[in-house]
Amino acid sequence: MLMTSFGIDVSMRFGGALRFFAAADVSCADFGATTTLLLPCGAPEKPIVVNHVYCGNARLNARAYCHPLIFAPLPNVVYRNDGKGTFTDVSRESGIGALRGNGLGVVIADYDDDSWPDVFVANDSVPNVLFHRTGPWRYEDAALRAGVAVATDGGARAGMGTDAADYDGDGRLDLVVTNLDFEMFSLFRGLGGRLFTYATPESGIGAATLPFVGFGAVFFDFDNDGFLDLAFANGHMLDNPAQFRAGASHAQRKLLFRNTGSRRFSDVTSRAGPGFALEKVGRGLAAGDIDNDGDLDLLVTNNGQTADLLRNDGPGGHALVVRLIGTQSNRDGIGARLRLTAAGRTQLREVKAGSSYLGQNDLRQHFGLGEGTRAERLEVSWPSGRVDVVQDVPIDHVVTVREGSGLVDRRAFAK
């Protein structure tokens, strides 16, 4: 179990061309070949306030939350699952507890394709951390040399939420991190060789995210065209931000970006329906197919307000949803990699437990297929090292793949 910085009332639909209508963090990983391990990231210890600093505008008697750098940074904590309901703190020996930071979001994924999970932590106002596995239960920070610690100007950002996926279809994992307003959200494109490039300017999300304080973040294919899109939940930390910056607001709307190919995104929020137009103090964001109809829906949690369930009713192409059952590996297949080949393209997914900000996506893996009518091959690489291959996978179905047995169940999407 890893802790960073340790120390539904409204329903909405999404219809028409793109319409959504109003209808610290935890993560898990399998750090061993056959042992299930849990990594939660989240609540800080009791904050240390330096000399009880007054934060805000004293002249106007307007208090505000103190900047994160007012507080002493805290270490991340890792708990090893020993089985039988017990855990052991292995923070020190793993090396993960050696670094202190202001961790908020965490995502665990194999960014360097060595078949072992690595840990990315989004830090608030200090450099991000990428814990790379160097041996059994040993990690070191590789964020600076990988290119994900800071932005291109060398400055740390106010990292909040994060997610990892292959948005450009090159078979390498990429990272997204939400930040403070006037910073732009950070998109890091994987280059291979344990390197990333800062891709915010080339991607088209920079200017559109500039006015927002982002928290929840998710890569997902909302229109089933086979390309991963982006959604963000936003909301200021301050409940009186306008007193400190003209035009700033506590409640903010969500953002939806459609992947247009060629490593670019288009802001389609204005066409995504009233669910995305709602202004709330957004925090958590998770994606999943709640009605088993083959398209991904969203759940947004808001600070001090009701949650928003955004049901996706927009038109989309064919799709496939894959559920994994581990036998030698952990039961849910956390850490498994799936490669689906269809219509001349191969899509990559990795089963993650915990990402975004205080969120957990559907563990089933969703693949949009567009107008494709056939999925030629599904390959599942399990944490145990076993590889299962399924040929001619039925599309427009939820299918179940059991480790060592292959396809064991198929159910057509709900109409």
XYZ file of N, CA and C in Angstrom, residues 165-332:
504
model
N -1.765 6.307 -20.346
C -2.330 5.496 -21.429
C -1.565 5.828 -22.708
N -1.808 5.049 -23.740
C -1.169 5.259 -25.046
C -2.143 6.020 -25.937
N -2.110 7.366 -25.888
C -3.093 8.153 -26.628
C -2.759 8.299 -28.105
N -1.472 8.104 -28.481
C -1.116 8.296 -29.887
C -0.913 6.985 -30.641
N -1.176 5.868 -29.977
C -1.176 4.586 -30.666
C 0.178 4.080 -31.096
N 1.252 4.530 -30.445
C 2.587 4.067 -30.837
C 3.092 2.924 -29.961
N 2.237 2.417 -29.076
C 2.616 1.294 -28.228
C 3.375 1.685 -26.978
N 3.497 2.997 -26.708
C 4.200 3.472 -25.514
C 3.227 4.256 -24.637
N 3.359 4.103 -23.315
C 2.480 4.814 -22.403
C 2.844 6.290 -22.323
N 1.821 7.118 -22.221
C 1.957 8.554 -22.066
C 1.336 8.953 -20.726
N 1.618 10.163 -20.260
C 1.121 10.647 -18.974
C 0.410 11.981 -19.148
N -0.643 12.201 -18.357
C -1.283 13.506 -18.284
C -1.371 13.890 -16.812
N -1.179 15.185 -16.529
C -1.235 15.695 -15.163
C -2.034 16.993 -15.164
N -3.015 17.105 -14.265
C -3.755 18.357 -14.119
C -3.013 19.284 -13.167
N -3.101 20.595 -13.438
C -2.362 21.592 -12.677
C -3.261 22.752 -12.271
N -2.620 23.779 -11.726
C -3.306 24.988 -11.293
C -3.642 25.861 -12.504
N -4.575 26.809 -12.297
C -4.887 27.750 -13.376
C -3.652 28.590 -13.710
N -3.575 28.995 -14.942
C -2.459 29.760 -15.512
C -1.168 28.944 -15.593
N -1.289 27.626 -15.494
C -0.129 26.758 -15.678
C -0.269 25.852 -16.900
N -1.494 25.606 -17.345
C -1.824 24.611 -18.365
C -1.626 23.211 -17.784
N -2.424 22.273 -18.240
C -2.243 20.887 -17.826
C -1.063 20.297 -18.597
N -0.429 19.310 -17.994
C 0.791 18.733 -18.581
C 0.492 17.410 -19.271
N 0.913 17.304 -20.517
C 0.829 16.063 -21.269
C 2.245 15.643 -21.633
N 2.641 14.451 -21.194
C 3.977 13.931 -21.467
C 3.831 12.720 -22.398
N 4.388 12.840 -23.599
C 4.290 11.754 -24.587
C 5.502 10.832 -24.482
N 5.232 9.536 -24.353
C 6.302 8.558 -24.239
C 7.068 8.398 -25.543
N 8.394 8.425 -25.425
C 9.257 8.285 -26.600
C 9.916 6.921 -26.680
N 9.793 6.126 -25.613
C 10.568 4.894 -25.517
C 11.921 5.205 -24.899
N 12.659 4.161 -24.548
C 13.966 4.380 -23.941
C 13.888 5.098 -22.617
N 12.755 4.959 -21.920
C 12.535 5.595 -20.616
C 12.564 7.116 -20.687
N 12.091 7.659 -21.816
C 12.067 9.103 -22.011
C 10.672 9.567 -22.420
N 10.361 10.807 -22.025
C 9.113 11.459 -22.406
C 9.443 12.845 -22.946
N 8.518 13.391 -23.738
C 8.628 14.775 -24.161
C 7.398 15.527 -23.695
N 7.570 16.797 -23.358
C 6.464 17.645 -22.913
C 5.621 17.997 -24.126
N 4.415 17.421 -24.195
C 3.620 17.497 -25.421
C 2.420 18.427 -25.311
N 2.312 19.197 -24.229
C 1.169 20.094 -24.077
C 1.025 21.050 -25.263
N 2.069 21.741 -25.700
C 1.896 22.699 -26.810
C 1.442 22.037 -28.109
N 2.026 20.896 -28.459
C 1.683 20.256 -29.726
C 0.309 19.601 -29.699
N -0.192 19.294 -28.485
C -1.429 18.516 -28.366
C -2.691 19.339 -28.538
N -2.621 20.649 -28.271
C -3.801 21.493 -28.374
C -4.575 21.650 -27.081
N -4.132 21.030 -25.973
C -4.878 21.170 -24.713
C -4.382 22.365 -23.886
N -3.279 22.986 -24.283
C -2.660 24.009 -23.453
C -3.543 25.207 -23.182
N -3.892 25.957 -24.214
C -4.669 27.182 -24.036
C -6.024 26.908 -23.411
N -6.648 25.798 -23.778
C -7.990 25.496 -23.280
C -7.995 25.178 -21.792
N -6.890 24.673 -21.257
C -6.851 24.326 -19.831
C -6.299 25.458 -18.976
N -5.818 26.510 -19.584
C -5.158 27.593 -18.858
C -6.022 28.211 -17.750
N -7.339 28.435 -17.946
C -8.131 29.088 -16.893
C -8.583 28.168 -15.765
N -8.261 26.882 -15.823
C -8.879 25.916 -14.921
C -7.900 25.365 -13.886
N -8.453 25.030 -12.719
C -7.727 24.279 -11.702
C -8.194 22.828 -11.827
N -7.331 21.970 -12.340
C -7.731 20.601 -12.654
C -7.449 19.637 -11.522
N -8.320 18.674 -11.370
C -8.115 17.578 -10.421
C -8.253 16.243 -11.157
N -9.460 15.721 -11.314
C -9.636 14.437 -11.969
C -9.225 14.459 -13.423
N -8.611 13.351 -13.885
C -8.155 13.242 -15.278
C -8.312 11.807 -15.734
N -8.790 11.617 -16.959
C -8.933 10.259 -17.459
C -8.763 10.224 -18.973
N -7.967 9.256 -19.444
C -7.940 8.887 -20.858
C -9.073 7.891 -21.090
N -9.916 8.135 -22.088
C -10.998 7.197 -22.408
C -11.485 7.491 -23.813
N -12.035 6.484 -24.466
C -12.519 6.628 -25.843
C -14.028 6.818 -25.798
N -14.477 8.080 -25.697
C -15.914 8.311 -25.485
C -16.745 8.070 -26.734
N -16.148 8.175 -27.932
C -16.927 8.024 -29.159
C -16.617 6.734 -29.913
N -15.879 5.823 -29.273
C -15.624 4.488 -29.848
C -14.969 4.543 -31.226
N -14.104 5.536 -31.437
C -13.443 5.603 -32.739
C -12.057 4.959 -32.717
N -11.659 4.409 -31.562
C -10.380 3.729 -31.468
C -9.233 4.621 -31.018
N -9.526 5.898 -30.703
C -8.507 6.832 -30.232
C -8.894 7.343 -28.849
N -7.945 7.360 -27.922
C -8.234 7.758 -26.550
C -8.380 9.265 -26.434
N -9.499 9.682 -25.836
C -9.800 11.087 -25.610
C -9.445 11.449 -24.168
N -9.703 12.693 -23.773
C -9.366 13.166 -22.436
C -10.550 13.887 -21.804
N -10.769 13.638 -20.510
C -11.759 14.389 -19.739
C -11.103 14.859 -18.443
N -11.546 16.031 -17.961
C -11.001 16.599 -16.742
C -12.126 17.117 -15.855
N -11.972 16.919 -14.544
C -12.859 17.530 -13.551
C -12.108 18.684 -12.911
N -12.761 19.850 -12.825
C -12.080 21.067 -12.390
C -12.818 21.748 -11.249
N -12.077 22.516 -10.461
C -12.651 23.288 -9.373
C -11.535 23.885 -8.536
N -11.688 25.136 -8.155
C -10.629 25.825 -7.415
C -10.509 25.278 -5.997
N -9.325 25.418 -5.387
C -9.155 25.047 -3.979
C -9.763 26.106 -3.074
N -9.639 27.376 -3.469
C -10.141 28.479 -2.652
C -11.643 28.647 -2.862
N -12.361 28.934 -1.775
C -13.796 29.193 -1.938
C -14.067 30.673 -2.209
N -13.004 31.493 -2.219
C -13.148 32.922 -2.517
C -12.069 33.396 -3.482
N -11.815 32.671 -4.560
C -10.681 33.012 -5.432
C -10.805 34.365 -6.111
N -12.026 34.846 -6.313
C -12.206 36.128 -6.995
C -11.636 37.286 -6.183
N -11.472 37.103 -4.874
C -10.889 38.156 -4.050
C -9.385 38.278 -4.266
N -8.808 37.253 -4.893
C -7.368 37.264 -5.108
C -6.992 37.352 -6.582
N -7.917 36.954 -7.457
C -7.647 37.019 -8.889
C -8.963 37.269 -9.622
N -9.040 38.381 -10.288
C -10.276 38.766 -10.982
C -10.687 37.688 -11.985
N -11.959 37.332 -11.955
C -12.496 36.357 -12.897
C -12.389 34.922 -12.456
N -11.642 34.639 -11.382
C -11.501 33.260 -10.900
C -12.780 32.828 -10.187
N -13.088 31.543 -10.268
C -14.299 31.027 -9.631
C -14.002 29.727 -8.895
N -14.735 29.494 -7.821
C -14.582 28.270 -7.030
C -15.103 27.070 -7.832
N -16.361 27.160 -8.257
C -16.950 26.108 -9.090
C -16.539 26.312 -10.546
N -16.220 25.227 -11.228
C -15.777 25.305 -12.612
C -16.389 24.157 -13.413
N -16.474 24.348 -14.711
C -17.032 23.295 -15.558
C -15.973 22.245 -15.886
N -16.438 21.110 -16.343
C -15.553 20.032 -16.768
C -15.040 20.318 -18.184
N -14.079 19.522 -18.621
C -13.533 19.663 -19.960
C -13.518 18.316 -20.665
N -13.816 18.333 -21.967
C -13.773 17.131 -22.796
C -12.986 17.434 -24.063
N -11.960 16.632 -24.320
C -11.122 16.790 -25.517
C -11.206 15.528 -26.362
N -11.489 15.702 -27.633
C -11.557 14.578 -28.565
C -10.217 14.417 -29.270
N -9.743 13.192 -29.306
C -8.501 12.860 -29.997
C -8.777 12.862 -31.502
N -8.113 13.766 -32.203
C -8.333 13.882 -33.645
C -7.263 13.164 -34.460
N -6.378 12.442 -33.781
C -5.274 11.788 -34.462
C -4.107 12.744 -34.610
N -2.995 12.233 -35.107
C -1.798 13.053 -35.296
C -1.382 13.745 -34.006
N -1.645 13.076 -32.869
C -1.208 13.554 -31.549
C -1.833 14.881 -31.159
N -3.042 15.141 -31.629
C -3.718 16.384 -31.283
C -5.114 16.113 -30.741
N -5.577 17.062 -29.903
C -6.907 16.997 -29.308
C -7.676 18.260 -29.653
N -8.991 18.109 -29.748
C -9.874 19.242 -30.004
C -10.836 19.393 -28.828
N -11.006 20.618 -28.337
C -11.914 20.883 -27.224
C -13.352 20.818 -27.725
N -14.098 19.798 -27.279
C -15.484 19.624 -27.711
C -16.446 19.788 -26.542
N -15.997 20.435 -25.485
C -16.818 20.592 -24.287
C -18.147 21.261 -24.586
N -18.134 22.280 -25.426
C -19.356 23.040 -25.706
C -20.409 22.194 -26.407
N -20.011 21.073 -27.006
C -20.954 20.209 -27.713
C -21.271 18.933 -26.935
N -20.804 18.872 -25.682
C -20.944 17.643 -24.908
C -22.167 17.627 -24.007
N -23.029 18.629 -24.111
C -24.270 18.623 -23.372
C -24.177 19.281 -22.012
N -25.328 19.445 -21.346
C -25.376 20.174 -20.076
C -24.630 19.504 -18.937
N -24.358 18.204 -19.037
C -23.574 17.553 -18.000
C -22.193 18.146 -17.870
N -21.611 18.533 -18.989
C -20.292 19.149 -18.965
C -20.357 20.649 -18.707
N -21.527 21.248 -18.862
C -21.671 22.684 -18.633
C -21.862 23.022 -17.164
N -22.245 22.040 -16.352
C -22.438 22.289 -14.924
C -21.164 22.810 -14.283
N -21.288 23.840 -13.486
C -20.142 24.371 -12.762
C -20.203 23.909 -11.313
N -19.249 23.064 -10.940
C -19.155 22.550 -9.580
C -17.685 22.515 -9.169
N -17.455 22.191 -7.904
C -16.086 22.115 -7.399
C -15.601 20.684 -7.605
N -15.207 20.375 -8.842
C -14.872 19.012 -9.235
C -13.592 18.513 -8.595
N -13.597 17.227 -8.257
C -12.409 16.592 -7.700
C -12.176 15.224 -8.372
N -12.858 14.177 -7.939
C -12.622 12.854 -8.493
C -13.308 12.661 -9.832
N -12.710 11.820 -10.681
C -13.268 11.519 -12.002
C -12.928 10.080 -12.353
N -13.940 9.298 -12.716
C -13.721 7.897 -13.074
C -14.575 7.550 -14.284
N -14.060 6.632 -15.129
C -14.766 6.198 -16.332
C -15.127 4.729 -16.220
N -16.292 4.368 -16.771
C -16.720 2.976 -16.793
C -18.030 2.855 -17.549
N -18.295 1.686 -18.062
C -19.531 1.446 -18.807
C -20.606 0.981 -17.822
N -21.329 1.923 -17.224
C -22.250 1.595 -16.139
C -23.468 0.811 -16.609
N -23.843 0.966 -17.879
C -25.040 0.292 -18.376
C -24.721 -0.804 -19.385
N -23.440 -1.133 -19.536
C -23.019 -2.247 -20.401
C -23.536 -2.130 -21.830
N -23.568 -0.880 -22.319
C -24.032 -0.691 -23.700
C -22.888 -0.458 -24.677
N -21.644 -0.558 -24.176
C -20.505 -0.471 -25.070
C -19.840 0.871 -25.173
N -20.360 1.897 -24.480
C -19.655 3.176 -24.453
C -19.385 3.573 -23.008
N -18.379 4.414 -22.821
C -17.909 4.741 -21.477
C -18.638 5.946 -20.907
N -19.061 5.809 -19.663
C -19.726 6.860 -18.919
C -18.741 7.428 -17.891
N -19.116 8.528 -17.252
C -18.225 9.190 -16.309
C -18.926 9.448 -14.984
N -18.174 9.329 -13.902
C -18.651 9.709 -12.580
C -17.712 10.783 -12.037
N -18.299 11.892 -11.598
C -17.523 13.007 -11.061
C -17.949 13.247 -9.621
N -16.988 13.292 -8.709
C -17.284 13.670 -7.332
C -16.881 15.127 -7.139
N -17.695 15.828 -6.349
C -17.507 17.258 -6.168
C -17.338 17.579 -4.682
N -16.568 18.594 -4.410
C -16.251 18.961 -3.039
C -17.455 19.632 -2.370
N -18.057 18.954 -1.378
C -19.187 19.514 -0.660
C -20.470 19.581 -1.450
N -20.536 18.856 -2.566
C -21.713 18.882 -3.430
C -22.042 17.472 -3.889
N -23.203 17.312 -4.499
C -23.606 16.010 -5.013
C -22.693 15.569 -6.153
N -22.589 14.266 -6.325
C -21.817 13.707 -7.436
C -22.598 13.843 -8.736
N -21.891 13.775 -9.857
C -22.510 13.834 -11.186
C -22.219 12.537 -11.921
N -23.271 11.857 -12.352
C -23.127 10.664 -13.176
C -23.482 11.046 -14.602
N -22.508 11.007 -15.489
C -22.698 11.418 -16.876
C -22.814 10.181 -17.757
N -24.020 9.904 -18.215
C -24.238 8.726 -19.055
C -24.009 9.083 -20.515
N -23.249 8.257 -21.179
C -22.874 8.492 -22.564
C -23.956 7.921 -23.479
N -24.699 8.796 -24.116
C -25.740 8.386 -25.055
C -25.434 8.845 -26.474
N -24.228 9.268 -26.719
C -23.875 9.733 -28.045
C -23.682 8.586 -29.015
N -23.800 8.855 -30.304
C -23.561 7.819 -31.304
C -22.093 7.436 -31.317
N -21.836 6.207 -31.545
C -20.451 5.744 -31.598
C -20.354 4.493 -32.429
N -19.135 4.054 -32.660
C -18.922 2.867 -33.470
C -18.996 1.606 -32.647
N -18.469 0.537 -33.207
C -18.426 -0.745 -32.515
C -17.393 -0.686 -31.386
N -17.504 -1.653 -30.479
C -16.587 -1.652 -29.336
C -16.467 -3.057 -28.767
N -15.550 -3.179 -27.834
C -15.319 -4.434 -27.120
C -14.909 -4.085 -25.692
N -15.486 -4.798 -24.723
C -15.120 -4.634 -23.313
C -14.585 -5.966 -22.809
N -13.407 -5.920 -22.175
C -12.738 -7.153 -21.752
C -12.594 -7.173 -20.238
N -13.114 -8.234 -19.638
C -12.943 -8.466 -18.209
C -11.911 -9.569 -18.025
N -10.983 -9.366 -17.091
C -9.947 -10.356 -16.820
C -10.183 -11.040 -15.473
N -9.861 -12.324 -15.418
C -9.864 -13.074 -14.164
C -8.513 -13.766 -14.045
N -7.728 -13.336 -13.072
C -6.424 -13.944 -12.863
C -6.516 -15.224 -12.059
N -5.600 -16.141 -12.320
C -5.498 -17.380 -11.538
C -4.127 -17.432 -10.862
N -3.072 -17.447 -11.653
C -1.737 -17.317 -11.075
C -1.466 -15.876 -10.655
N -1.940 -14.922 -11.450
C -1.816 -13.504 -11.115
C -2.949 -13.115 -10.177
N -2.981 -11.847 -9.772
C -4.052 -11.388 -8.897
C -5.402 -11.532 -9.589
N -6.437 -11.640 -8.802
C -7.778 -11.968 -9.293
C -8.275 -11.008 -10.380
N -8.008 -9.699 -10.212
C -8.542 -8.715 -11.152
C -7.609 -8.415 -12.322
